[in-house]
């Protein structure tokens, strides 16, 4: 009885003190969530959007500006290179050719071709012709030496979600945006499609596709390796209609492990025109040094040699 009375007295005292303002303090919480109008969609609608947009593109012929940078926390600095004009050809399921030109003089800085498995790279200024697998076998100290065409291909074209080998899972996420009117960073809800991929008897997170909920366009794609580590982060901006196909005019590709990034800005784009086999043919220039990137570079130095003249020039 005494204990009950004591607790009652304490409760009454707390209420009286609270009403007098002695036990609490109120502060205003600033709104950090965007008030933009959002679109709603279900998982199947988002999956259908990815597959339908991917199916619309068979070939791609683009004139682009290419900006690259190297470095980050590991190196302690970031080096940005001057933007160059480039050309990209893509033919599904796996063909890609990418050419870069030096500024002003427009001489060829590089010419790179991939068939999805093997790639070739010509760098006239170094008088070298590189060949190797699309997967890096012997990493080089220079991050750009580890660049493979498949990285560009996988980020450039969003793959379809295969119902046989892929399981899509939807989640409500958030991203930080900068509100120009309010001049501050805000959180904005988005949709994330997690794609679980089967390799043999094993399942792993292959990629995430992130939708901007203000217009339900794909804003970002994150690609993982089989160990669950992020290998590529690609963002997509400034969408434009090209013959009924919505395509981003700005694509940024970030490789966090190698610490390099590439920004592609589309100047001209033609979709679904016929592309011939010879447009993806790249021959070793006469007198250039052959470098096989699948072999250790210490062994490569001893075996470098010039190749015979090619049978004919490559056509673009």
Short mmCIF file of N, CA and C in Angstrom, two decimals, residues 57-68 84-92 94-101 108 110-114 147-157 236 247-253 262-276 279-280 315-316:
data_model
loop_
_atom_site.label_atom_id
_atom_site.label_comp_id
_atom_site.label_asym_id
_atom_site.label_seq_id
_atom_site.Cartn_x
_atom_site.Cartn_y
_atom_site.Cartn_z
N UNK A 57 16.87 -2.00 -78.05
CA UNK A 57 18.16 -1.64 -78.62
C UNK A 57 18.87 -2.90 -79.13
N UNK A 58 19.17 -2.92 -80.42
CA UNK A 58 19.92 -4.01 -81.05
C UNK A 58 21.34 -3.56 -81.38
N UNK A 59 21.47 -2.34 -81.90
CA UNK A 59 22.78 -1.78 -82.21
C UNK A 59 22.81 -0.33 -81.77
N UNK A 60 24.02 0.18 -81.62
CA UNK A 60 24.20 1.56 -81.17
C UNK A 60 25.40 2.15 -81.89
N UNK A 61 25.25 3.35 -82.41
CA UNK A 61 26.34 4.08 -83.07
C UNK A 61 26.34 5.49 -82.49
N UNK A 62 27.32 5.79 -81.66
CA UNK A 62 27.31 7.05 -80.92
C UNK A 62 28.59 7.84 -81.11
N UNK A 63 28.44 9.15 -81.23
CA UNK A 63 29.55 10.09 -81.13
C UNK A 63 29.51 10.66 -79.72
N UNK A 64 30.61 10.56 -79.00
CA UNK A 64 30.61 10.94 -77.59
C UNK A 64 31.84 11.78 -77.25
N UNK A 65 31.75 12.49 -76.16
CA UNK A 65 32.91 13.10 -75.53
C UNK A 65 33.29 12.23 -74.33
N UNK A 66 34.57 11.93 -74.21
CA UNK A 66 35.05 11.00 -73.19
C UNK A 66 35.95 11.75 -72.21
N UNK A 67 35.55 11.74 -70.95
CA UNK A 67 36.36 12.35 -69.90
C UNK A 67 36.74 11.27 -68.90
N UNK A 68 38.00 11.22 -68.52
CA UNK A 68 38.47 10.19 -67.59
C UNK A 68 39.22 10.83 -66.43
N UNK A 84 38.21 14.01 -74.64
CA UNK A 84 38.50 13.69 -76.03
C UNK A 84 37.22 13.28 -76.74
N UNK A 85 37.22 13.46 -78.06
CA UNK A 85 36.10 13.01 -78.88
C UNK A 85 36.24 11.52 -79.13
N UNK A 86 35.10 10.81 -79.14
CA UNK A 86 35.15 9.38 -79.34
C UNK A 86 33.97 8.87 -80.12
N UNK A 87 34.07 7.61 -80.55
CA UNK A 87 33.01 6.94 -81.29
C UNK A 87 32.82 5.55 -80.68
N UNK A 88 31.56 5.17 -80.50
CA UNK A 88 31.25 3.87 -79.92
C UNK A 88 30.28 3.14 -80.84
N UNK A 89 30.62 1.90 -81.17
CA UNK A 89 29.74 1.01 -81.92
C UNK A 89 29.41 -0.18 -81.03
N UNK A 90 28.14 -0.55 -80.97
CA UNK A 90 27.71 -1.71 -80.20
C UNK A 90 26.75 -2.52 -81.04
N UNK A 91 26.96 -3.84 -81.02
CA UNK A 91 26.02 -4.76 -81.66
C UNK A 91 25.80 -5.92 -80.71
N UNK A 92 24.54 -6.09 -80.32
CA UNK A 92 24.24 -7.20 -79.42
C UNK A 92 24.43 -8.53 -80.13
N UNK A 94 27.26 -8.99 -77.96
CA UNK A 94 28.50 -8.74 -77.22
C UNK A 94 29.57 -7.96 -77.97
N UNK A 95 29.29 -7.40 -79.14
CA UNK A 95 30.32 -6.71 -79.91
C UNK A 95 30.38 -5.23 -79.54
N UNK A 96 31.62 -4.74 -79.37
CA UNK A 96 31.81 -3.33 -79.06
C UNK A 96 33.10 -2.82 -79.69
N UNK A 97 33.03 -1.60 -80.23
CA UNK A 97 34.24 -0.92 -80.70
C UNK A 97 34.20 0.51 -80.18
N UNK A 98 35.34 0.97 -79.70
CA UNK A 98 35.43 2.32 -79.13
C UNK A 98 36.71 2.97 -79.63
N UNK A 99 36.58 4.17 -80.19
CA UNK A 99 37.71 4.91 -80.75
C UNK A 99 37.78 6.27 -80.08
N UNK A 100 38.98 6.68 -79.69
CA UNK A 100 39.19 8.00 -79.10
C UNK A 100 40.16 8.80 -79.93
N UNK A 101 39.90 10.10 -80.07
CA UNK A 101 40.74 10.99 -80.87
C UNK A 101 41.37 12.05 -79.97
N UNK A 108 44.22 9.53 -83.94
CA UNK A 108 43.65 8.45 -83.13
C UNK A 108 44.47 8.24 -81.86
N UNK A 110 43.31 6.02 -79.33
CA UNK A 110 43.19 4.59 -79.09
C UNK A 110 42.08 4.03 -79.97
N UNK A 111 42.15 2.72 -80.17
CA UNK A 111 41.12 2.00 -80.93
C UNK A 111 40.96 0.65 -80.25
N UNK A 112 39.75 0.37 -79.76
CA UNK A 112 39.53 -0.81 -78.92
C UNK A 112 38.33 -1.60 -79.44
N UNK A 113 38.49 -2.94 -79.50
CA UNK A 113 37.44 -3.82 -80.01
C UNK A 113 37.29 -5.00 -79.06
N UNK A 114 36.03 -5.45 -78.87
CA UNK A 114 35.78 -6.63 -78.05
C UNK A 114 34.67 -7.46 -78.67
N UNK A 147 41.62 -1.27 -67.97
CA UNK A 147 40.31 -1.03 -68.56
C UNK A 147 40.01 -2.07 -69.62
N UNK A 148 38.81 -2.64 -69.56
CA UNK A 148 38.38 -3.63 -70.54
C UNK A 148 37.09 -3.14 -71.20
N UNK A 149 36.91 -3.45 -72.50
CA UNK A 149 35.71 -3.00 -73.20
C UNK A 149 34.42 -3.48 -72.55
N UNK A 150 34.44 -4.65 -71.91
CA UNK A 150 33.22 -5.19 -71.33
C UNK A 150 32.68 -4.28 -70.22
N UNK A 151 33.57 -3.54 -69.57
CA UNK A 151 33.13 -2.59 -68.55
C UNK A 151 32.25 -1.52 -69.18
N UNK A 152 32.67 -1.02 -70.35
CA UNK A 152 31.89 -0.01 -71.06
C UNK A 152 30.57 -0.63 -71.52
N UNK A 153 30.64 -1.82 -72.10
CA UNK A 153 29.45 -2.49 -72.64
C UNK A 153 28.40 -2.71 -71.55
N UNK A 154 28.82 -3.24 -70.41
CA UNK A 154 27.87 -3.58 -69.34
C UNK A 154 27.21 -2.35 -68.74
N UNK A 155 27.94 -1.22 -68.72
CA UNK A 155 27.37 0.00 -68.17
C UNK A 155 26.53 0.75 -69.20
N UNK A 156 26.89 0.63 -70.46
CA UNK A 156 26.23 1.38 -71.53
C UNK A 156 24.82 0.86 -71.79
N UNK A 157 24.68 -0.46 -71.86
CA UNK A 157 23.39 -1.08 -72.15
C UNK A 157 22.91 -1.88 -70.95
N UNK A 236 23.06 7.42 -64.77
CA UNK A 236 22.47 7.80 -66.05
C UNK A 236 21.66 9.08 -65.87
N UNK A 247 17.04 7.17 -73.99
CA UNK A 247 18.45 6.83 -73.75
C UNK A 247 19.12 8.00 -73.04
N UNK A 248 20.00 7.71 -72.05
CA UNK A 248 20.67 8.80 -71.31
C UNK A 248 21.78 9.44 -72.14
N UNK A 249 21.86 10.75 -72.08
CA UNK A 249 22.91 11.47 -72.80
C UNK A 249 24.19 11.62 -71.98
N UNK A 250 24.11 11.35 -70.69
CA UNK A 250 25.30 11.42 -69.84
C UNK A 250 25.38 10.12 -69.04
N UNK A 251 26.48 9.40 -69.20
CA UNK A 251 26.71 8.14 -68.49
C UNK A 251 28.05 8.23 -67.77
N UNK A 252 28.02 8.05 -66.49
CA UNK A 252 29.26 8.08 -65.70
C UNK A 252 29.53 6.68 -65.16
N UNK A 253 30.74 6.20 -65.42
CA UNK A 253 31.15 4.85 -65.02
C UNK A 253 32.27 4.97 -64.00
N UNK A 262 34.98 7.14 -65.85
CA UNK A 262 34.82 7.57 -67.24
C UNK A 262 33.44 8.22 -67.36
N UNK A 263 33.41 9.39 -67.97
CA UNK A 263 32.14 10.04 -68.26
C UNK A 263 31.94 10.14 -69.77
N UNK A 264 30.83 9.59 -70.24
CA UNK A 264 30.49 9.63 -71.65
C UNK A 264 29.34 10.61 -71.85
N UNK A 265 29.56 11.62 -72.68
CA UNK A 265 28.51 12.58 -73.01
C UNK A 265 28.15 12.40 -74.48
N UNK A 266 26.90 12.02 -74.74
CA UNK A 266 26.47 11.71 -76.10
C UNK A 266 26.25 13.00 -76.89
N UNK A 267 26.91 13.10 -78.04
CA UNK A 267 26.72 14.22 -78.96
C UNK A 267 25.78 13.84 -80.11
N UNK A 268 25.88 12.60 -80.53
CA UNK A 268 25.03 12.10 -81.62
C UNK A 268 24.80 10.62 -81.39
N UNK A 269 23.57 10.15 -81.67
CA UNK A 269 23.25 8.76 -81.42
C UNK A 269 22.31 8.23 -82.50
N UNK A 270 22.68 7.07 -83.04
CA UNK A 270 21.83 6.36 -84.00
C UNK A 270 21.64 4.95 -83.46
N UNK A 271 20.38 4.55 -83.31
CA UNK A 271 20.08 3.23 -82.77
C UNK A 271 19.52 2.32 -83.86
N UNK A 272 19.91 1.05 -83.75
CA UNK A 272 19.32 -0.03 -84.55
C UNK A 272 19.56 0.07 -86.05
N UNK A 273 20.65 0.73 -86.46
CA UNK A 273 21.06 0.63 -87.86
C UNK A 273 21.94 -0.61 -88.02
N UNK A 274 22.04 -1.13 -89.23
CA UNK A 274 22.83 -2.34 -89.46
C UNK A 274 24.31 -2.03 -89.32
N UNK A 275 25.01 -2.86 -88.55
CA UNK A 275 26.46 -2.74 -88.38
C UNK A 275 27.11 -4.01 -88.89
N UNK A 276 28.13 -3.85 -89.75
CA UNK A 276 28.77 -4.99 -90.42
C UNK A 276 29.88 -5.58 -89.54
N UNK A 279 33.20 -3.63 -89.34
CA UNK A 279 33.24 -2.45 -88.49
C UNK A 279 33.76 -2.79 -87.08
N UNK A 280 33.84 -4.08 -86.79
CA UNK A 280 34.38 -4.54 -85.52
C UNK A 280 35.71 -5.28 -85.71
N UNK A 315 37.83 -0.94 -91.19
CA UNK A 315 36.87 0.07 -91.60
C UNK A 315 36.00 0.42 -90.41
N UNK A 316 35.65 1.69 -90.28
CA UNK A 316 34.79 2.13 -89.21
C UNK A 316 33.45 2.59 -89.79
#
